[in-house]
Amino acid sequence: MQTFCEDTFEFKTLVDPVATYQFKEIPESPTLRIVPGRPVRAVCVTPSQVRVNESFVYHLKLEDTWGNPIDKPTEMWHLGFPSAGVNTIVAKDGKTELSSRSNPIEVTSNKVSLHPYWGDFHGQSEETIDTNTIEDYLTFARDYALLDICAHQG
């Protein structure tokens, strides 16, 4: 069984009606919805770069054993760091007590012209060779993976 969520996982059903090893697909195979399991891990996602004393939004995601998000990430605010350097923060989910250290955050004292962005340029959906809809892919990229940029290959 697969480990990622899918709205309509199809059990392809074929029959050999006259025992000739000529299998035929039935018109409608049964489907089921694959949903996330219980939360076992927290993931803290922060901006990769901020300025000194600049407040910023960060997120805490809860995931199941296979990395599926349990729900939309929780949005949190940080008041900022007082000096330049590389920092991390630790976030904790009050309900599950799961916690996570964030990705590194570069804190700069000067305005910089180039900023890191996170993206996925090779998205697939059931319209091509993968699963779920284009809308599901785009929603996941924006609301769950918290990407800055994404593209669909299709």
PDB file of N, CA and C in Angstrom, residues 17-89:
ATOM      1  N   PRO A  17     -12.858 -14.003 -17.013  1.00  0.00           N
ATOM      2  CA  PRO A  17     -14.204 -14.583 -16.926  1.00  0.00           C
ATOM      3  C   PRO A  17     -14.342 -16.011 -17.455  1.00  0.00           C
ATOM      4  N   VAL A  18     -13.493 -16.399 -18.379  1.00  0.00           N
ATOM      5  CA  VAL A  18     -13.653 -17.753 -18.925  1.00  0.00           C
ATOM      6  C   VAL A  18     -12.371 -18.578 -18.804  1.00  0.00           C
ATOM      7  N   ALA A  19     -11.520 -18.211 -17.838  1.00  0.00           N
ATOM      8  CA  ALA A  19     -10.301 -18.955 -17.518  1.00  0.00           C
ATOM      9  C   ALA A  19      -9.394 -19.171 -18.727  1.00  0.00           C
ATOM     10  N   THR A  20      -9.160 -18.089 -19.487  1.00  0.00           N
ATOM     11  CA  THR A  20      -8.293 -18.174 -20.666  1.00  0.00           C
ATOM     12  C   THR A  20      -7.039 -17.306 -20.524  1.00  0.00           C
ATOM     13  N   TYR A  21      -6.818 -16.804 -19.325  1.00  0.00           N
ATOM     14  CA  TYR A  21      -5.711 -15.887 -19.055  1.00  0.00           C
ATOM     15  C   TYR A  21      -5.806 -14.599 -19.881  1.00  0.00           C
ATOM     16  N   GLN A  22      -7.018 -14.236 -20.225  1.00  0.00           N
ATOM     17  CA  GLN A  22      -7.306 -12.980 -20.930  1.00  0.00           C
ATOM     18  C   GLN A  22      -8.045 -12.083 -19.943  1.00  0.00           C
ATOM     19  N   PHE A  23      -7.298 -11.354 -19.123  1.00  0.00           N
ATOM     20  CA  PHE A  23      -7.891 -10.544 -18.063  1.00  0.00           C
ATOM     21  C   PHE A  23      -8.494  -9.268 -18.633  1.00  0.00           C
ATOM     22  N   LYS A  24      -9.660  -8.939 -18.151  1.00  0.00           N
ATOM     23  CA  LYS A  24     -10.389  -7.735 -18.569  1.00  0.00           C
ATOM     24  C   LYS A  24     -10.636  -6.862 -17.345  1.00  0.00           C
ATOM     25  N   GLU A  25     -10.444  -5.563 -17.522  1.00  0.00           N
ATOM     26  CA  GLU A  25     -10.707  -4.623 -16.431  1.00  0.00           C
ATOM     27  C   GLU A  25     -12.211  -4.441 -16.278  1.00  0.00           C
ATOM     28  N   ILE A  26     -12.691  -4.502 -15.035  1.00  0.00           N
ATOM     29  CA  ILE A  26     -14.119  -4.265 -14.820  1.00  0.00           C
ATOM     30  C   ILE A  26     -14.383  -2.765 -15.002  1.00  0.00           C
ATOM     31  N   PRO A  27     -15.617  -2.389 -15.374  1.00  0.00           N
ATOM     32  CA  PRO A  27     -15.908  -0.983 -15.682  1.00  0.00           C
ATOM     33  C   PRO A  27     -15.609  -0.011 -14.540  1.00  0.00           C
ATOM     34  N   GLU A  28     -15.872  -0.415 -13.309  1.00  0.00           N
ATOM     35  CA  GLU A  28     -15.617   0.467 -12.170  1.00  0.00           C
ATOM     36  C   GLU A  28     -14.908  -0.291 -11.066  1.00  0.00           C
ATOM     37  N   SER A  29     -13.649   0.068 -10.847  1.00  0.00           N
ATOM     38  CA  SER A  29     -12.901  -0.544  -9.748  1.00  0.00           C
ATOM     39  C   SER A  29     -13.207   0.207  -8.458  1.00  0.00           C
ATOM     40  N   PRO A  30     -13.163  -0.474  -7.313  1.00  0.00           N
ATOM     41  CA  PRO A  30     -13.426   0.209  -6.040  1.00  0.00           C
ATOM     42  C   PRO A  30     -12.318   1.216  -5.714  1.00  0.00           C
ATOM     43  N   THR A  31     -12.698   2.280  -5.028  1.00  0.00           N
ATOM     44  CA  THR A  31     -11.736   3.302  -4.608  1.00  0.00           C
ATOM     45  C   THR A  31     -11.865   3.540  -3.109  1.00  0.00           C
ATOM     46  N   LEU A  32     -10.818   4.094  -2.549  1.00  0.00           N
ATOM     47  CA  LEU A  32     -10.876   4.547  -1.162  1.00  0.00           C
ATOM     48  C   LEU A  32      -9.990   5.770  -1.014  1.00  0.00           C
ATOM     49  N   ARG A  33     -10.212   6.497   0.049  1.00  0.00           N
ATOM     50  CA  ARG A  33      -9.446   7.707   0.331  1.00  0.00           C
ATOM     51  C   ARG A  33      -8.336   7.352   1.322  1.00  0.00           C
ATOM     52  N   ILE A  34      -7.097   7.686   0.980  1.00  0.00           N
ATOM     53  CA  ILE A  34      -5.966   7.463   1.877  1.00  0.00           C
ATOM     54  C   ILE A  34      -5.693   8.772   2.610  1.00  0.00           C
ATOM     55  N   VAL A  35      -5.771   8.727   3.933  1.00  0.00           N
ATOM     56  CA  VAL A  35      -5.656   9.925   4.771  1.00  0.00           C
ATOM     57  C   VAL A  35      -4.415   9.818   5.660  1.00  0.00           C
ATOM     58  N   PRO A  36      -3.966  10.941   6.236  1.00  0.00           N
ATOM     59  CA  PRO A  36      -2.793  10.875   7.112  1.00  0.00           C
ATOM     60  C   PRO A  36      -3.063  10.086   8.383  1.00  0.00           C
ATOM     61  N   GLY A  37      -1.994   9.545   8.947  1.00  0.00           N
ATOM     62  CA  GLY A  37      -2.073   8.850  10.228  1.00  0.00           C
ATOM     63  C   GLY A  37      -1.959   9.842  11.376  1.00  0.00           C
ATOM     64  N   ARG A  38      -1.664   9.337  12.558  1.00  0.00           N
ATOM     65  CA  ARG A  38      -1.550  10.215  13.732  1.00  0.00           C
ATOM     66  C   ARG A  38      -0.224  10.981  13.671  1.00  0.00           C
ATOM     67  N   PRO A  39      -0.159  12.155  14.298  1.00  0.00           N
ATOM     68  CA  PRO A  39       1.079  12.939  14.261  1.00  0.00           C
ATOM     69  C   PRO A  39       2.199  12.281  15.062  1.00  0.00           C
ATOM     70  N   VAL A  40       3.377  12.186  14.450  1.00  0.00           N
ATOM     71  CA  VAL A  40       4.545  11.623  15.128  1.00  0.00           C
ATOM     72  C   VAL A  40       5.755  12.550  15.059  1.00  0.00           C
ATOM     73  N   ARG A  41       5.648  13.617  14.246  1.00  0.00           N
ATOM     74  CA  ARG A  41       6.800  14.495  14.057  1.00  0.00           C
ATOM     75  C   ARG A  41       6.322  15.926  13.822  1.00  0.00           C
ATOM     76  N   ALA A  42       7.066  16.870  14.370  1.00  0.00           N
ATOM     77  CA  ALA A  42       6.826  18.289  14.104  1.00  0.00           C
ATOM     78  C   ALA A  42       7.938  18.800  13.195  1.00  0.00           C
ATOM     79  N   VAL A  43       7.597  19.754  12.334  1.00  0.00           N
ATOM     80  CA  VAL A  43       8.570  20.381  11.443  1.00  0.00           C
ATOM     81  C   VAL A  43       8.366  21.890  11.531  1.00  0.00           C
ATOM     82  N   CYS A  44       9.414  22.603  11.913  1.00  0.00           N
ATOM     83  CA  CYS A  44       9.356  24.062  12.027  1.00  0.00           C
ATOM     84  C   CYS A  44       9.972  24.673  10.772  1.00  0.00           C
ATOM     85  N   VAL A  45       9.193  25.467  10.051  1.00  0.00           N
ATOM     86  CA  VAL A  45       9.633  26.077   8.796  1.00  0.00           C
ATOM     87  C   VAL A  45       9.685  27.592   8.977  1.00  0.00           C
ATOM     88  N   THR A  46      10.870  28.158   8.775  1.00  0.00           N
ATOM     89  CA  THR A  46      11.072  29.595   8.930  1.00  0.00           C
ATOM     90  C   THR A  46      11.610  30.186   7.630  1.00  0.00           C
ATOM     91  N   PRO A  47      11.567  31.507   7.495  1.00  0.00           N
ATOM     92  CA  PRO A  47      12.246  32.116   6.351  1.00  0.00           C
ATOM     93  C   PRO A  47      13.744  31.798   6.427  1.00  0.00           C
ATOM     94  N   SER A  48      14.386  31.681   5.286  1.00  0.00           N
ATOM     95  CA  SER A  48      15.823  31.396   5.267  1.00  0.00           C
ATOM     96  C   SER A  48      16.647  32.634   5.574  1.00  0.00           C
ATOM     97  N   GLN A  49      16.029  33.807   5.392  1.00  0.00           N
ATOM     98  CA  GLN A  49      16.775  35.042   5.580  1.00  0.00           C
ATOM     99  C   GLN A  49      15.852  36.132   6.113  1.00  0.00           C
ATOM    100  N   VAL A  50      16.286  36.830   7.149  1.00  0.00           N
ATOM    101  CA  VAL A  50      15.553  37.975   7.704  1.00  0.00           C
ATOM    102  C   VAL A  50      16.571  39.055   8.067  1.00  0.00           C
ATOM    103  N   ARG A  51      16.073  40.254   8.354  1.00  0.00           N
ATOM    104  CA  ARG A  51      16.948  41.344   8.784  1.00  0.00           C
ATOM    105  C   ARG A  51      16.917  41.468  10.303  1.00  0.00           C
ATOM    106  N   VAL A  52      17.949  42.060  10.849  1.00  0.00           N
ATOM    107  CA  VAL A  52      18.047  42.304  12.288  1.00  0.00           C
ATOM    108  C   VAL A  52      16.804  43.061  12.760  1.00  0.00           C
ATOM    109  N   ASN A  53      16.242  42.632  13.874  1.00  0.00           N
ATOM    110  CA  ASN A  53      15.058  43.244  14.505  1.00  0.00           C
ATOM    111  C   ASN A  53      13.806  43.221  13.629  1.00  0.00           C
ATOM    112  N   GLU A  54      13.786  42.380  12.625  1.00  0.00           N
ATOM    113  CA  GLU A  54      12.622  42.262  11.748  1.00  0.00           C
ATOM    114  C   GLU A  54      11.760  41.091  12.225  1.00  0.00           C
ATOM    115  N   SER A  55      10.493  41.374  12.552  1.00  0.00           N
ATOM    116  CA  SER A  55       9.600  40.275  12.939  1.00  0.00           C
ATOM    117  C   SER A  55       9.249  39.470  11.693  1.00  0.00           C
ATOM    118  N   PHE A  56       8.920  38.203  11.893  1.00  0.00           N
ATOM    119  CA  PHE A  56       8.603  37.352  10.746  1.00  0.00           C
ATOM    120  C   PHE A  56       7.642  36.247  11.158  1.00  0.00           C
ATOM    121  N   VAL A  57       6.969  35.716  10.152  1.00  0.00           N
ATOM    122  CA  VAL A  57       6.050  34.589  10.326  1.00  0.00           C
ATOM    123  C   VAL A  57       6.831  33.296  10.116  1.00  0.00           C
ATOM    124  N   TYR A  58       6.535  32.305  10.940  1.00  0.00           N
ATOM    125  CA  TYR A  58       7.058  30.961  10.714  1.00  0.00           C
ATOM    126  C   TYR A  58       5.924  29.971  10.957  1.00  0.00           C
ATOM    127  N   HIS A  59       6.136  28.720  10.611  1.00  0.00           N
ATOM    128  CA  HIS A  59       5.070  27.719  10.683  1.00  0.00           C
ATOM    129  C   HIS A  59       5.540  26.459  11.399  1.00  0.00           C
ATOM    130  N   LEU A  60       4.605  25.807  12.057  1.00  0.00           N
ATOM    131  CA  LEU A  60       4.848  24.502  12.669  1.00  0.00           C
ATOM    132  C   LEU A  60       3.894  23.504  12.029  1.00  0.00           C
ATOM    133  N   LYS A  61       4.483  22.487  11.390  1.00  0.00           N
ATOM    134  CA  LYS A  61       3.695  21.441  10.738  1.00  0.00           C
ATOM    135  C   LYS A  61       3.775  20.168  11.564  1.00  0.00           C
ATOM    136  N   LEU A  62       2.686  19.431  11.589  1.00  0.00           N
ATOM    137  CA  LEU A  62       2.677  18.094  12.191  1.00  0.00           C
ATOM    138  C   LEU A  62       2.539  17.083  11.067  1.00  0.00           C
ATOM    139  N   GLU A  63       3.356  16.020  11.128  1.00  0.00           N
ATOM    140  CA  GLU A  63       3.354  15.005  10.084  1.00  0.00           C
ATOM    141  C   GLU A  63       3.178  13.614  10.677  1.00  0.00           C
ATOM    142  N   ASP A  64       2.659  12.705   9.833  1.00  0.00           N
ATOM    143  CA  ASP A  64       2.559  11.309  10.253  1.00  0.00           C
ATOM    144  C   ASP A  64       3.882  10.599   9.960  1.00  0.00           C
ATOM    145  N   THR A  65       3.923   9.305  10.177  1.00  0.00           N
ATOM    146  CA  THR A  65       5.143   8.514   9.987  1.00  0.00           C
ATOM    147  C   THR A  65       5.741   8.671   8.596  1.00  0.00           C
ATOM    148  N   TRP A  66       4.902   8.863   7.588  1.00  0.00           N
ATOM    149  CA  TRP A  66       5.368   8.917   6.205  1.00  0.00           C
ATOM    150  C   TRP A  66       5.563  10.342   5.699  1.00  0.00           C
ATOM    151  N   GLY A  67       5.431  11.341   6.568  1.00  0.00           N
ATOM    152  CA  GLY A  67       5.646  12.724   6.152  1.00  0.00           C
ATOM    153  C   GLY A  67       4.420  13.426   5.613  1.00  0.00           C
ATOM    154  N   ASN A  68       3.248  12.802   5.741  1.00  0.00           N
ATOM    155  CA  ASN A  68       2.016  13.463   5.314  1.00  0.00           C
ATOM    156  C   ASN A  68       1.607  14.500   6.355  1.00  0.00           C
ATOM    157  N   PRO A  69       1.237  15.709   5.921  1.00  0.00           N
ATOM    158  CA  PRO A  69       0.781  16.701   6.895  1.00  0.00           C
ATOM    159  C   PRO A  69      -0.548  16.285   7.518  1.00  0.00           C
ATOM    160  N   ILE A  70      -0.677  16.509   8.820  1.00  0.00           N
ATOM    161  CA  ILE A  70      -1.903  16.161   9.534  1.00  0.00           C
ATOM    162  C   ILE A  70      -2.987  17.191   9.254  1.00  0.00           C
ATOM    163  N   ASP A  71      -2.599  18.451   9.200  1.00  0.00           N
ATOM    164  CA  ASP A  71      -3.517  19.562   8.967  1.00  0.00           C
ATOM    165  C   ASP A  71      -2.678  20.712   8.428  1.00  0.00           C
ATOM    166  N   LYS A  72      -3.319  21.840   8.163  1.00  0.00           N
ATOM    167  CA  LYS A  72      -2.546  23.002   7.727  1.00  0.00           C
ATOM    168  C   LYS A  72      -1.569  23.402   8.831  1.00  0.00           C
ATOM    169  N   PRO A  73      -0.380  23.872   8.446  1.00  0.00           N
ATOM    170  CA  PRO A  73       0.591  24.300   9.454  1.00  0.00           C
ATOM    171  C   PRO A  73       0.059  25.459  10.299  1.00  0.00           C
ATOM    172  N   THR A  74       0.495  25.507  11.538  1.00  0.00           N
ATOM    173  CA  THR A  74       0.133  26.593  12.442  1.00  0.00           C
ATOM    174  C   THR A  74       1.050  27.781  12.183  1.00  0.00           C
ATOM    175  N   GLU A  75       0.447  28.946  11.974  1.00  0.00           N
ATOM    176  CA  GLU A  75       1.229  30.159  11.739  1.00  0.00           C
ATOM    177  C   GLU A  75       1.597  30.801  13.071  1.00  0.00           C
ATOM    178  N   MET A  76       2.859  31.185  13.211  1.00  0.00           N
ATOM    179  CA  MET A  76       3.355  31.804  14.442  1.00  0.00           C
ATOM    180  C   MET A  76       4.189  33.032  14.079  1.00  0.00           C
ATOM    181  N   TRP A  77       4.390  33.893  15.061  1.00  0.00           N
ATOM    182  CA  TRP A  77       5.196  35.100  14.858  1.00  0.00           C
ATOM    183  C   TRP A  77       6.427  35.069  15.748  1.00  0.00           C
ATOM    184  N   HIS A  78       7.536  35.541  15.189  1.00  0.00           N
ATOM    185  CA  HIS A  78       8.768  35.736  15.955  1.00  0.00           C
ATOM    186  C   HIS A  78       9.074  37.229  15.930  1.00  0.00           C
ATOM    187  N   LEU A  79       9.498  37.788  17.049  1.00  0.00           N
ATOM    188  CA  LEU A  79       9.745  39.229  17.145  1.00  0.00           C
ATOM    189  C   LEU A  79      11.028  39.672  16.455  1.00  0.00           C
ATOM    190  N   GLY A  80      11.875  38.741  16.082  1.00  0.00           N
ATOM    191  CA  GLY A  80      13.115  39.081  15.391  1.00  0.00           C
ATOM    192  C   GLY A  80      14.329  38.843  16.266  1.00  0.00           C
ATOM    193  N   PHE A  81      15.489  38.905  15.631  1.00  0.00           N
ATOM    194  CA  PHE A  81      16.759  38.686  16.318  1.00  0.00           C
ATOM    195  C   PHE A  81      17.502  40.013  16.445  1.00  0.00           C
ATOM    196  N   PRO A  82      18.171  40.256  17.577  1.00  0.00           N
ATOM    197  CA  PRO A  82      18.808  41.549  17.826  1.00  0.00           C
ATOM    198  C   PRO A  82      20.140  41.768  17.099  1.00  0.00           C
ATOM    199  N   SER A  83      20.739  40.695  16.564  1.00  0.00           N
ATOM    200  CA  SER A  83      22.035  40.870  15.905  1.00  0.00           C
ATOM    201  C   SER A  83      22.164  39.913  14.725  1.00  0.00           C
ATOM    202  N   ALA A  84      23.096  40.239  13.836  1.00  0.00           N
ATOM    203  CA  ALA A  84      23.330  39.428  12.642  1.00  0.00           C
ATOM    204  C   ALA A  84      23.955  38.089  13.025  1.00  0.00           C
ATOM    205  N   GLY A  85      23.749  37.096  12.166  1.00  0.00           N
ATOM    206  CA  GLY A  85      24.301  35.762  12.394  1.00  0.00           C
ATOM    207  C   GLY A  85      23.369  34.711  11.833  1.00  0.00           C
ATOM    208  N   VAL A  86      23.604  33.480  12.204  1.00  0.00           N
ATOM    209  CA  VAL A  86      22.744  32.369  11.791  1.00  0.00           C
ATOM    210  C   VAL A  86      22.099  31.795  13.044  1.00  0.00           C
ATOM    211  N   ASN A  87      20.781  31.730  13.037  1.00  0.00           N
ATOM    212  CA  ASN A  87      20.028  31.278  14.208  1.00  0.00           C
ATOM    213  C   ASN A  87      19.027  30.199  13.822  1.00  0.00           C
ATOM    214  N   THR A  88      18.486  29.568  14.821  1.00  0.00           N
ATOM    215  CA  THR A  88      17.339  28.673  14.664  1.00  0.00           C
ATOM    216  C   THR A  88      16.376  28.990  15.797  1.00  0.00           C
ATOM    217  N   ILE A  89      15.160  28.511  15.661  1.00  0.00           N
ATOM    218  CA  ILE A  89      14.196  28.611  16.751  1.00  0.00           C
ATOM    219  C   ILE A  89      13.609  27.228  16.993  1.00  0.00           C
TER     220      ILE A  89
END
